[in-house]
mmCIF file of C-alpha atoms in Angstrom:
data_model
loop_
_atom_site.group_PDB
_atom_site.id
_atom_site.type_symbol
_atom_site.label_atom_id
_atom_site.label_comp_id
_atom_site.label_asym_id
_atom_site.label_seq_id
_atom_site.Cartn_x
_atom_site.Cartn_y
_atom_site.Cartn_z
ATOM 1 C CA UNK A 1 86.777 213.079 158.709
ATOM 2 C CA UNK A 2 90.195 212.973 156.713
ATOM 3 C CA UNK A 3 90.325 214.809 153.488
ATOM 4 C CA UNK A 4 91.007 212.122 150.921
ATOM 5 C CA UNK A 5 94.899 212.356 149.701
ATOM 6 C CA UNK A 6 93.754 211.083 146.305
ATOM 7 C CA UNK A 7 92.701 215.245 144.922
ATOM 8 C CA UNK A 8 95.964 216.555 146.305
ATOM 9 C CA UNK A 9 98.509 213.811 144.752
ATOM 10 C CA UNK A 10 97.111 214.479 141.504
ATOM 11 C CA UNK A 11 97.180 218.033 141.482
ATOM 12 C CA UNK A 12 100.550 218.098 142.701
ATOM 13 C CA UNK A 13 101.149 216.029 139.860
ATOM 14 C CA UNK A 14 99.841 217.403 137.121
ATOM 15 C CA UNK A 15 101.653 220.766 138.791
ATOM 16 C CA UNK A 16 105.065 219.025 138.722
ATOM 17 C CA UNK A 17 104.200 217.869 135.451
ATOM 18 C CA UNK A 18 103.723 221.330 133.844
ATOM 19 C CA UNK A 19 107.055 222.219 135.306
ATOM 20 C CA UNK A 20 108.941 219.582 133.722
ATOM 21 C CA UNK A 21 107.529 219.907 130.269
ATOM 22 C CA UNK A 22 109.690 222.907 129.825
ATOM 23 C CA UNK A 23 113.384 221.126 131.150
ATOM 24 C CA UNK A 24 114.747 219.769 128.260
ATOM 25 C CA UNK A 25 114.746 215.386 129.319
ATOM 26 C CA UNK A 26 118.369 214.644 129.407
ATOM 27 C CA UNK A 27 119.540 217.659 131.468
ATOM 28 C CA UNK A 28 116.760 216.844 133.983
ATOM 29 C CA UNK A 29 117.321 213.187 134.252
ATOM 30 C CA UNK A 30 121.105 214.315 134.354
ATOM 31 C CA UNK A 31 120.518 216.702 137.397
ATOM 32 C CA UNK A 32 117.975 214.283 139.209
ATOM 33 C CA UNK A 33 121.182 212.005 139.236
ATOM 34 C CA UNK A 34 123.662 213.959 140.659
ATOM 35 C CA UNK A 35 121.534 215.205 143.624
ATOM 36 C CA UNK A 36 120.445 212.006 144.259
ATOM 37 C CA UNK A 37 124.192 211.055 144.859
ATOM 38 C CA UNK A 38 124.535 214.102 146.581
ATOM 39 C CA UNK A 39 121.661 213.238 149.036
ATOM 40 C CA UNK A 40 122.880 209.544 149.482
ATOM 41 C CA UNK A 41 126.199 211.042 150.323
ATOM 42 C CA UNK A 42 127.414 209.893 154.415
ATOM 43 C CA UNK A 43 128.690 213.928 154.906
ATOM 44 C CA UNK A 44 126.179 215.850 155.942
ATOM 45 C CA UNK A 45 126.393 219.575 153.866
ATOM 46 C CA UNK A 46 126.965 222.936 155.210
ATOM 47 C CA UNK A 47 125.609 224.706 151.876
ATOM 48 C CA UNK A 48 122.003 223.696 149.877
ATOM 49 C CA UNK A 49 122.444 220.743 147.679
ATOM 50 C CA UNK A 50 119.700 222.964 145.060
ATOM 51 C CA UNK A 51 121.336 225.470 143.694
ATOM 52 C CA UNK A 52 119.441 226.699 140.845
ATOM 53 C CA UNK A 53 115.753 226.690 139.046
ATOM 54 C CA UNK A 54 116.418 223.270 137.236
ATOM 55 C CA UNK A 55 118.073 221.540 140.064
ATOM 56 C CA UNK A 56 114.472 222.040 142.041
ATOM 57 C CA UNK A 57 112.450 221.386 138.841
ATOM 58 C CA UNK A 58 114.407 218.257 138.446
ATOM 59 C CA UNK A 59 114.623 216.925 141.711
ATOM 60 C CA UNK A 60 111.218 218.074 143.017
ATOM 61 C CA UNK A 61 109.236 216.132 140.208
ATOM 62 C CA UNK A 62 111.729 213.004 140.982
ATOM 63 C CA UNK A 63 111.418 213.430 144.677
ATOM 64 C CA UNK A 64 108.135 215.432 145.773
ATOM 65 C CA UNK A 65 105.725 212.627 144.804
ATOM 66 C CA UNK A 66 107.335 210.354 147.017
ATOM 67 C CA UNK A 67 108.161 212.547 150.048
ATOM 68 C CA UNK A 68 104.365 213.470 149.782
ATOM 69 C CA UNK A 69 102.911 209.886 149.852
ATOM 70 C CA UNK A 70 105.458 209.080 152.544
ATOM 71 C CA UNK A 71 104.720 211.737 154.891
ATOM 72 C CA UNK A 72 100.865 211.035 153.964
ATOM 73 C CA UNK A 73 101.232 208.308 155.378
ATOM 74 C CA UNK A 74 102.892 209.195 158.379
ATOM 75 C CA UNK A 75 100.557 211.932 159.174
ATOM 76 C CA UNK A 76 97.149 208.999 158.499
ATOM 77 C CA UNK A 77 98.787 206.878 161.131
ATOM 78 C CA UNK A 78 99.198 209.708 163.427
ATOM 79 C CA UNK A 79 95.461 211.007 163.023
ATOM 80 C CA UNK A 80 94.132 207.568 163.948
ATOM 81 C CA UNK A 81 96.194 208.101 167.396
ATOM 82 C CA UNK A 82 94.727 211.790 167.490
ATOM 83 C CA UNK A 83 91.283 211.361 165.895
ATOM 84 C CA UNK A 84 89.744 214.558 167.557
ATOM 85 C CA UNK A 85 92.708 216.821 166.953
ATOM 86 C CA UNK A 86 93.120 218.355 163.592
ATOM 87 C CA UNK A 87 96.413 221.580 163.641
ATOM 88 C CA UNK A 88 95.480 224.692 163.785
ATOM 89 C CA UNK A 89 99.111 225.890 162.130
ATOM 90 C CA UNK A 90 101.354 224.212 160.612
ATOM 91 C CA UNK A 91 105.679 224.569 160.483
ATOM 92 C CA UNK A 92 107.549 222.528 158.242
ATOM 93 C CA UNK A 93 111.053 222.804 158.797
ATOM 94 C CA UNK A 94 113.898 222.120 155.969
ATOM 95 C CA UNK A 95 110.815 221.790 153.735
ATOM 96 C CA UNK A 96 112.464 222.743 150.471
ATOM 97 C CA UNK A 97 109.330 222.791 147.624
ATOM 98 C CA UNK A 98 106.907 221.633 150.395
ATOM 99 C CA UNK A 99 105.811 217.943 149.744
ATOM 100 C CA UNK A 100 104.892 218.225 153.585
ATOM 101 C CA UNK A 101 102.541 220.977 153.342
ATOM 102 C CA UNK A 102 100.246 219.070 150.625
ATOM 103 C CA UNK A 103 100.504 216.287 152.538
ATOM 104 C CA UNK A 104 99.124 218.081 155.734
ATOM 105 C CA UNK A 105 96.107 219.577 153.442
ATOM 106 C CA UNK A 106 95.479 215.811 152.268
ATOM 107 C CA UNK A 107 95.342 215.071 156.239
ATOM 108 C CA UNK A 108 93.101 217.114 157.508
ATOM 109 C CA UNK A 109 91.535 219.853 154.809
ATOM 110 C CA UNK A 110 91.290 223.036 155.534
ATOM 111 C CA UNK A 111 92.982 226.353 155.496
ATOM 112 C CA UNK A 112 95.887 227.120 158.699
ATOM 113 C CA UNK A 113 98.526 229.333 158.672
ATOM 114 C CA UNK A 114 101.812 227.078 156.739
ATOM 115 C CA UNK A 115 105.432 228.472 157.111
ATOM 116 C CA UNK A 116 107.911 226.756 155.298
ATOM 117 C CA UNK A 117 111.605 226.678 156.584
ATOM 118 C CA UNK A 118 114.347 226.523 154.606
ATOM 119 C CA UNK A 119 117.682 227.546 153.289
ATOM 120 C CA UNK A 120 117.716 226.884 149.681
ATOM 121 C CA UNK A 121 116.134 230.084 148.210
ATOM 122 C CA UNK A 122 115.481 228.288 144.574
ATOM 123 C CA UNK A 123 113.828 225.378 146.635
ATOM 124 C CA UNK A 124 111.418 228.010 148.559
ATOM 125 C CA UNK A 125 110.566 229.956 145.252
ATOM 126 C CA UNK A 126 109.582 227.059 143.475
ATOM 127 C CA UNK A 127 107.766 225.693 146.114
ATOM 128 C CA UNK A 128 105.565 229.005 146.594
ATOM 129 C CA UNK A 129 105.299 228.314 142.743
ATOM 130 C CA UNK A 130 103.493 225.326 142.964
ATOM 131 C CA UNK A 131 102.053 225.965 146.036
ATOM 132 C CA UNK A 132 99.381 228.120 143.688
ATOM 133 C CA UNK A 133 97.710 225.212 142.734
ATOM 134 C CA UNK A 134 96.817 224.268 145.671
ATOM 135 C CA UNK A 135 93.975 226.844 147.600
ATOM 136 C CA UNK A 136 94.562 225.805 150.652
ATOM 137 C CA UNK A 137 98.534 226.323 150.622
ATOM 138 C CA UNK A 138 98.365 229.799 148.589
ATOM 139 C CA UNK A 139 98.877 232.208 151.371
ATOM 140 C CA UNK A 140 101.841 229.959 152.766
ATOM 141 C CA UNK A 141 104.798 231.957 154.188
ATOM 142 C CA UNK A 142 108.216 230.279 152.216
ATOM 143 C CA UNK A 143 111.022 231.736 154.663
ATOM 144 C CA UNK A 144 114.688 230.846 154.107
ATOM 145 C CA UNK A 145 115.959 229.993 156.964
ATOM 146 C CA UNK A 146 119.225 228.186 158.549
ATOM 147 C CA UNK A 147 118.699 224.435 159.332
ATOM 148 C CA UNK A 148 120.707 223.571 162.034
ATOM 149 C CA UNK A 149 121.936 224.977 165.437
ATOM 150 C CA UNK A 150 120.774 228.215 164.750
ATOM 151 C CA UNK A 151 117.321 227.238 164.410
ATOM 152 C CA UNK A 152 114.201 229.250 165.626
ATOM 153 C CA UNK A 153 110.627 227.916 164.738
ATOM 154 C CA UNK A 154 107.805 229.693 165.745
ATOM 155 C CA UNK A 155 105.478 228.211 168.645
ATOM 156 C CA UNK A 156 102.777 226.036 166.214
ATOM 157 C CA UNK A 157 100.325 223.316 166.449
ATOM 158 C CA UNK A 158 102.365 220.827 164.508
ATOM 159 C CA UNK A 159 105.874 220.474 162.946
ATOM 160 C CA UNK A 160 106.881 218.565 160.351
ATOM 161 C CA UNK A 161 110.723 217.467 159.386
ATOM 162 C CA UNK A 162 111.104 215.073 156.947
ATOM 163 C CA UNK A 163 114.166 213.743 154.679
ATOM 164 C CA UNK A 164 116.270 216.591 156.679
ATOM 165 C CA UNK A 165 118.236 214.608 159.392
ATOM 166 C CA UNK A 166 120.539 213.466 157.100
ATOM 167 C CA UNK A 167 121.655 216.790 156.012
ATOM 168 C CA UNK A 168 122.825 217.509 159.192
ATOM 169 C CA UNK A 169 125.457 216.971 161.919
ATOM 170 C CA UNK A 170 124.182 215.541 165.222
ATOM 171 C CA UNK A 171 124.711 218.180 166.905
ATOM 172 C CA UNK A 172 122.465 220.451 164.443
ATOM 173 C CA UNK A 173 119.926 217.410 164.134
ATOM 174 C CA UNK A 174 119.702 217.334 168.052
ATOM 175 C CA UNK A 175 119.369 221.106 167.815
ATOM 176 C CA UNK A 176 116.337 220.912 165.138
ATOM 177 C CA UNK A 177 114.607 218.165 167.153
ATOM 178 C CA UNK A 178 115.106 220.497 170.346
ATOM 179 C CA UNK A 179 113.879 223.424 168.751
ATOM 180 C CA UNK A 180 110.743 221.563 166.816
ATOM 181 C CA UNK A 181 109.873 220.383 170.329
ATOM 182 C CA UNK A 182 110.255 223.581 172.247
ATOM 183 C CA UNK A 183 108.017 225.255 169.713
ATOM 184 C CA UNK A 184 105.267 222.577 168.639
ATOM 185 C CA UNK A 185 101.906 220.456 170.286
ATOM 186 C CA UNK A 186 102.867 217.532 167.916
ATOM 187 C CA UNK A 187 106.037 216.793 165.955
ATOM 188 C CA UNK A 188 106.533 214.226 162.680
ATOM 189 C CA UNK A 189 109.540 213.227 161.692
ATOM 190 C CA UNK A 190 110.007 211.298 158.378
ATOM 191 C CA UNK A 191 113.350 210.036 157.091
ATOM 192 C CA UNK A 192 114.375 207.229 154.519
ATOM 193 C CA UNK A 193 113.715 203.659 155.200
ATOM 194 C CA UNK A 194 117.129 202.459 155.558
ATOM 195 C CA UNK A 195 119.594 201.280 158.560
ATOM 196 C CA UNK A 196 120.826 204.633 159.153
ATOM 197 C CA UNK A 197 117.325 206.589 158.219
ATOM 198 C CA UNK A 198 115.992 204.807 161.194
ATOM 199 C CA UNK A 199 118.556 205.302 163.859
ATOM 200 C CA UNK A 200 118.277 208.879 162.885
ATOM 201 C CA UNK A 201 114.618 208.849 163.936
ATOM 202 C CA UNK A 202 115.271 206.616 166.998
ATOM 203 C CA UNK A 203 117.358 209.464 167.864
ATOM 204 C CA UNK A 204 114.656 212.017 167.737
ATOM 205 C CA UNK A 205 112.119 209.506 169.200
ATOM 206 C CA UNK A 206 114.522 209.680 172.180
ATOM 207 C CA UNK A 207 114.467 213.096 172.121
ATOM 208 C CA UNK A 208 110.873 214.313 172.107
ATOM 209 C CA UNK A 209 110.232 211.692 174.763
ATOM 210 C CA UNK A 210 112.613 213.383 176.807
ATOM 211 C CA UNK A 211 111.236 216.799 176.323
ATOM 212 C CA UNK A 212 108.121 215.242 177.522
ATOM 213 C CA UNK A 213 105.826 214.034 173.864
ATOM 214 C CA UNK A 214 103.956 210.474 174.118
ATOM 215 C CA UNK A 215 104.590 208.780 170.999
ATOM 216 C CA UNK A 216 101.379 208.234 168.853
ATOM 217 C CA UNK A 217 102.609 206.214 166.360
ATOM 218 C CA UNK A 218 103.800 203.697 164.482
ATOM 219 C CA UNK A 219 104.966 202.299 167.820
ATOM 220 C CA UNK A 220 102.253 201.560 170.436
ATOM 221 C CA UNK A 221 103.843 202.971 173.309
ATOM 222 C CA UNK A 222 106.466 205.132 174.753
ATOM 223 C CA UNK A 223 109.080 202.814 176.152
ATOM 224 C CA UNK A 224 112.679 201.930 174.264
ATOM 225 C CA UNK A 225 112.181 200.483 170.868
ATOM 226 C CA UNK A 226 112.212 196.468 171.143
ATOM 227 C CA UNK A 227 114.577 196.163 167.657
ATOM 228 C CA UNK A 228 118.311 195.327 169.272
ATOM 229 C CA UNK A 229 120.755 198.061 167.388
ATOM 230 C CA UNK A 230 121.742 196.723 164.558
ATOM 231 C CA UNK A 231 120.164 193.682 163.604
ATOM 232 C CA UNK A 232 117.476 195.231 161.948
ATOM 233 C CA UNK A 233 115.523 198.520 161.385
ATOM 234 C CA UNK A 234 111.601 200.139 161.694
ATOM 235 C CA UNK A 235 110.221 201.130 158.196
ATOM 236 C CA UNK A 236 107.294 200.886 156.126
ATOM 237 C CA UNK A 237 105.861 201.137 152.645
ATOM 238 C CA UNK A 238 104.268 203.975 150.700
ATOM 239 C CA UNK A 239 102.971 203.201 146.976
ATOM 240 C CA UNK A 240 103.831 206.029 144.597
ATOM 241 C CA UNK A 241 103.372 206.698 141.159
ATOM 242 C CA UNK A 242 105.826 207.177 138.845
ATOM 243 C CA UNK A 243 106.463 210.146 136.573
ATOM 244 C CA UNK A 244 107.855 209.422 132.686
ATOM 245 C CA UNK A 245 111.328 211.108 134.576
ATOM 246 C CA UNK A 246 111.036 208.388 137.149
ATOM 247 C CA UNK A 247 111.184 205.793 134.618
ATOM 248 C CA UNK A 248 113.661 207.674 132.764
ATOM 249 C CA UNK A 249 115.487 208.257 135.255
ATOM 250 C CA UNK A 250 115.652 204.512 136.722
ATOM 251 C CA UNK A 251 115.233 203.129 133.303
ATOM 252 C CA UNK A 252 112.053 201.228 134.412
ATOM 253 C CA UNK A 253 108.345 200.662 132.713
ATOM 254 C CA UNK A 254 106.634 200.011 135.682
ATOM 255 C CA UNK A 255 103.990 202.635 136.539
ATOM 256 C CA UNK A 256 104.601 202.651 140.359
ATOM 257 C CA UNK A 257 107.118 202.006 143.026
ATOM 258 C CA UNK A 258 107.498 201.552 146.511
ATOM 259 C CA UNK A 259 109.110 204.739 148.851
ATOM 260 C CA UNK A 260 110.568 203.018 152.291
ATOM 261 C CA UNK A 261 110.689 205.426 155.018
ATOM 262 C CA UNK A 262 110.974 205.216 158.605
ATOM 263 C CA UNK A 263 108.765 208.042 161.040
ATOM 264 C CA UNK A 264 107.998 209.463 164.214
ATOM 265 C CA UNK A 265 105.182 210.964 165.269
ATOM 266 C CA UNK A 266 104.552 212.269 169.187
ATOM 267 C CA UNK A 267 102.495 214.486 170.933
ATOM 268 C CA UNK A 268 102.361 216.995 174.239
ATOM 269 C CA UNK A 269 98.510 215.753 174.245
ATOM 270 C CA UNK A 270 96.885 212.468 175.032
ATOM 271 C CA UNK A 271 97.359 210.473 171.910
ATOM 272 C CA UNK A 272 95.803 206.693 171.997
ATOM 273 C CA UNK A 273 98.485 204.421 169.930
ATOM 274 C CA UNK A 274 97.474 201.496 167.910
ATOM 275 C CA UNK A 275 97.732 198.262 170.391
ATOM 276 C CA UNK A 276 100.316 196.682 168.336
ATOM 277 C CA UNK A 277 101.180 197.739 164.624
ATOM 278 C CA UNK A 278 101.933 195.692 161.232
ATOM 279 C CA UNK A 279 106.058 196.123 160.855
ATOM 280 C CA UNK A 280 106.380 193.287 157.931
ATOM 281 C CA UNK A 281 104.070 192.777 154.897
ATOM 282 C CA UNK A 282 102.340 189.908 156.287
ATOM 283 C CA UNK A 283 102.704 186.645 154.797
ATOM 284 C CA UNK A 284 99.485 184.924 153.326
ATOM 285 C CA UNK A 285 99.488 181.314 153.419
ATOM 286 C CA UNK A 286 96.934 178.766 153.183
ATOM 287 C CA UNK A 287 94.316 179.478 155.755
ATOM 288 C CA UNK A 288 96.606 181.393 157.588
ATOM 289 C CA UNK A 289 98.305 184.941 158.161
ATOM 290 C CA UNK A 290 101.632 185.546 160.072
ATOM 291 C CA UNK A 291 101.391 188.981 161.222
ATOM 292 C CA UNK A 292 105.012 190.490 162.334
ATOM 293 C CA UNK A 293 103.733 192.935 165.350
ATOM 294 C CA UNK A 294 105.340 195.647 167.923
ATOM 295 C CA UNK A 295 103.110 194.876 170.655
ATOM 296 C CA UNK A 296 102.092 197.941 173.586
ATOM 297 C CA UNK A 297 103.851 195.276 175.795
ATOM 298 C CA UNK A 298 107.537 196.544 174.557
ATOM 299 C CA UNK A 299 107.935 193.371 172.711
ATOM 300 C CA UNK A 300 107.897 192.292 168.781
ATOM 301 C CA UNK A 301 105.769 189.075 168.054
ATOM 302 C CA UNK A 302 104.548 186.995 165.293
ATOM 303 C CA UNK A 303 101.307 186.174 165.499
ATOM 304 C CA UNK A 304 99.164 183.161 163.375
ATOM 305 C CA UNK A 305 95.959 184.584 162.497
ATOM 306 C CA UNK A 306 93.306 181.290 161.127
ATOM 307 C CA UNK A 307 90.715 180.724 159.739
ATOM 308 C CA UNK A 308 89.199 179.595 163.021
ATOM 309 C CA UNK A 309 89.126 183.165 163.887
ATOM 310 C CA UNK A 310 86.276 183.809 162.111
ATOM 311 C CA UNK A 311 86.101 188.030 160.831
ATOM 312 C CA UNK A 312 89.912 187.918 162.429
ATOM 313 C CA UNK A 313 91.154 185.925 159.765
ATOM 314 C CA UNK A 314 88.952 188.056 156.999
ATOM 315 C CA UNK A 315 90.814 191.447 159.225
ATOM 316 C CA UNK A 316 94.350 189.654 158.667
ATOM 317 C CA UNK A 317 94.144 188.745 155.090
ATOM 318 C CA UNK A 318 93.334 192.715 154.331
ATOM 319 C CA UNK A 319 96.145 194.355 156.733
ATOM 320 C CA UNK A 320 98.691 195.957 154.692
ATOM 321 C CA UNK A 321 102.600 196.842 156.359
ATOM 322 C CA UNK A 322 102.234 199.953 158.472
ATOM 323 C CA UNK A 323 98.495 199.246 159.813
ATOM 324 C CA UNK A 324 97.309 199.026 163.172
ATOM 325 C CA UNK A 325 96.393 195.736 164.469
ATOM 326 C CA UNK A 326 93.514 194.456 165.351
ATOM 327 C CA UNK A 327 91.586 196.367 163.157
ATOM 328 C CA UNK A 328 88.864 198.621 165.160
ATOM 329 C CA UNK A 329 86.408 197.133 167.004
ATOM 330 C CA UNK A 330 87.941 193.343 166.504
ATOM 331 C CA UNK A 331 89.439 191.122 169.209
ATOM 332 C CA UNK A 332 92.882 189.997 169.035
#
């Protein structure tokens, strides 16, 4: 059974928290601005975008949170493919203060040998900072290493890269990709939920189905992606909660928002994909669901679940965006 992610978030929270308490408001709202325009910048950076102790503090309480729940949610889908495989080790590459790692230890429990790669030394020391109040992550190894062609991970049950492609050139992201493939039994990749996020993990898709991974999820099978280039784009939903410096930040009251993000996640193993997933919020009407699928056929389809189909319809009016349909042990 899956640890539950709820102990984890909040410690990782109230660690973050701590942190921020002693960065004076305007100078971190200030620095979670510019390295947010940094990161949204379409040149990819041959130097670390943190540079000091209070960019990290800044941008990891803005941005941990919601690279945790994201890659949470990745990894959930993934152990529902993989539900008698938990990772023995654990490499996340370009994993700056380690969202990933938490979100592993919210997976699956347990203690494994973590490494984090990555080539912002402030980023690494903070991480190994927080990392303390976590048990399970307190022996992690924080290594700086290059992110790019020069890449060398260490052979590992699982590797995780997420929000990194865009840093890089192609030719360093195919390297990464190669080299997280070369070295790992299963691979997730996470990057943001936009246009350009998700041709960036189409790419990599491509890629560790080529060095010989099944896919185990979101999509339910291993064949070319249905979605025609450019008229629209894979991503889901993750719910996060939001810190006083998110709302201070984004000059919002709302205690929550929504992280978009589009993943991989494949496998040397047998995995066993969902038969088709969720890839819209589906649409409630009266006595009726429209469920937006990918469908293990290679095809996307909108299907009319009714109230003529009896615990079905119950099923449909519960799905959430991201989820595996039909529900275990239902008929479509």
């Amino acid at each position: 059974m899956n640890a539950p992610a709820a102990p984890a978030a909040d410690t990782l929270r109230a660690a973050l928290a701590g942190l921020v308490d002693g960065l004076p408001p305007r100078q971190a709202a200030q620095a979670v601005e510019r390295l947010i325009a940094n990161y949204r910048g379409a040149t990819p950076t041959d130097a670390p975008i943190l540079r000091d102790r209070a960019d990290v503090v800044a941008y990891a309480a803005y941005r941990m949170p919601a690279t945790f729940e994201a890659v949470r949610s990745a990894l959930a889908a993934f152990a529902e493919a993989v539900p008698d495989w938990v990772p023995g080790s654990h490499v996340d590459v370009g994993g700056g203060t380690g969202a990933a790692t938490w979100a592993v230890e919210a997976t699956w429990g347990g203690v494994r040998p973590v490494t984090v790669l990555d080539w912002a030394e402030p980023a690494l020391a903070l991480g190994r900072e927080i990392a303390a109040a976590n048990p399970a992550l307190r022996d992690a190894r924080w290594q700086r290493s290059r992110i790019g062609s020069a890449l060398r991970v260490e052979n590992t049950d699982l590797v995780t890269v997420s929000y990194v492609l865009n840093e890089l050139t192609a030719p360093d992201r195919a390297a990464l990709v190669d080299a997280a493939a070369t070295a790992a039994q299963a691979v997730v990749i996470v990057e943001a939920g936009t246009p350009d996020g998700y041709a960036r993990v189409i790419e990599a898709r491509d890629r560790l189905i080529a060095a010989g991974f099944q896919v185990a999820a979101p999509c339910p099978h291993s064949a070319v992606c249905p979605i025609v280039p450019g008229t629209d784009w894979c991503h889901f939903s993750a719910r996060v909660s939001r810190s006083s410096l998110h709302r201070q930040v984004k000059g919002g009251s709302l205690a929550y928002e929504d992280e978009k993000f589009s993943y991989v996640a494949a496998a040397r193993f047998p995995v066993a994909p969902a038969a088709s997933r969720v890839v819209r919020r589906p649409q409630i009407r009266k006595g009726q669901v429209l469920l937006d699928l990918c469908e293990a056929d290679e095809q996307l389809r909108r299907r009319t679940v009714t109230k003529r189909h009896g615990d079905l319809y119950k099923a449909a009016r519960d799905a959430d965006w991201g989820d595996p349909w039909p529900p275990a042990g239902e008929q479509p």
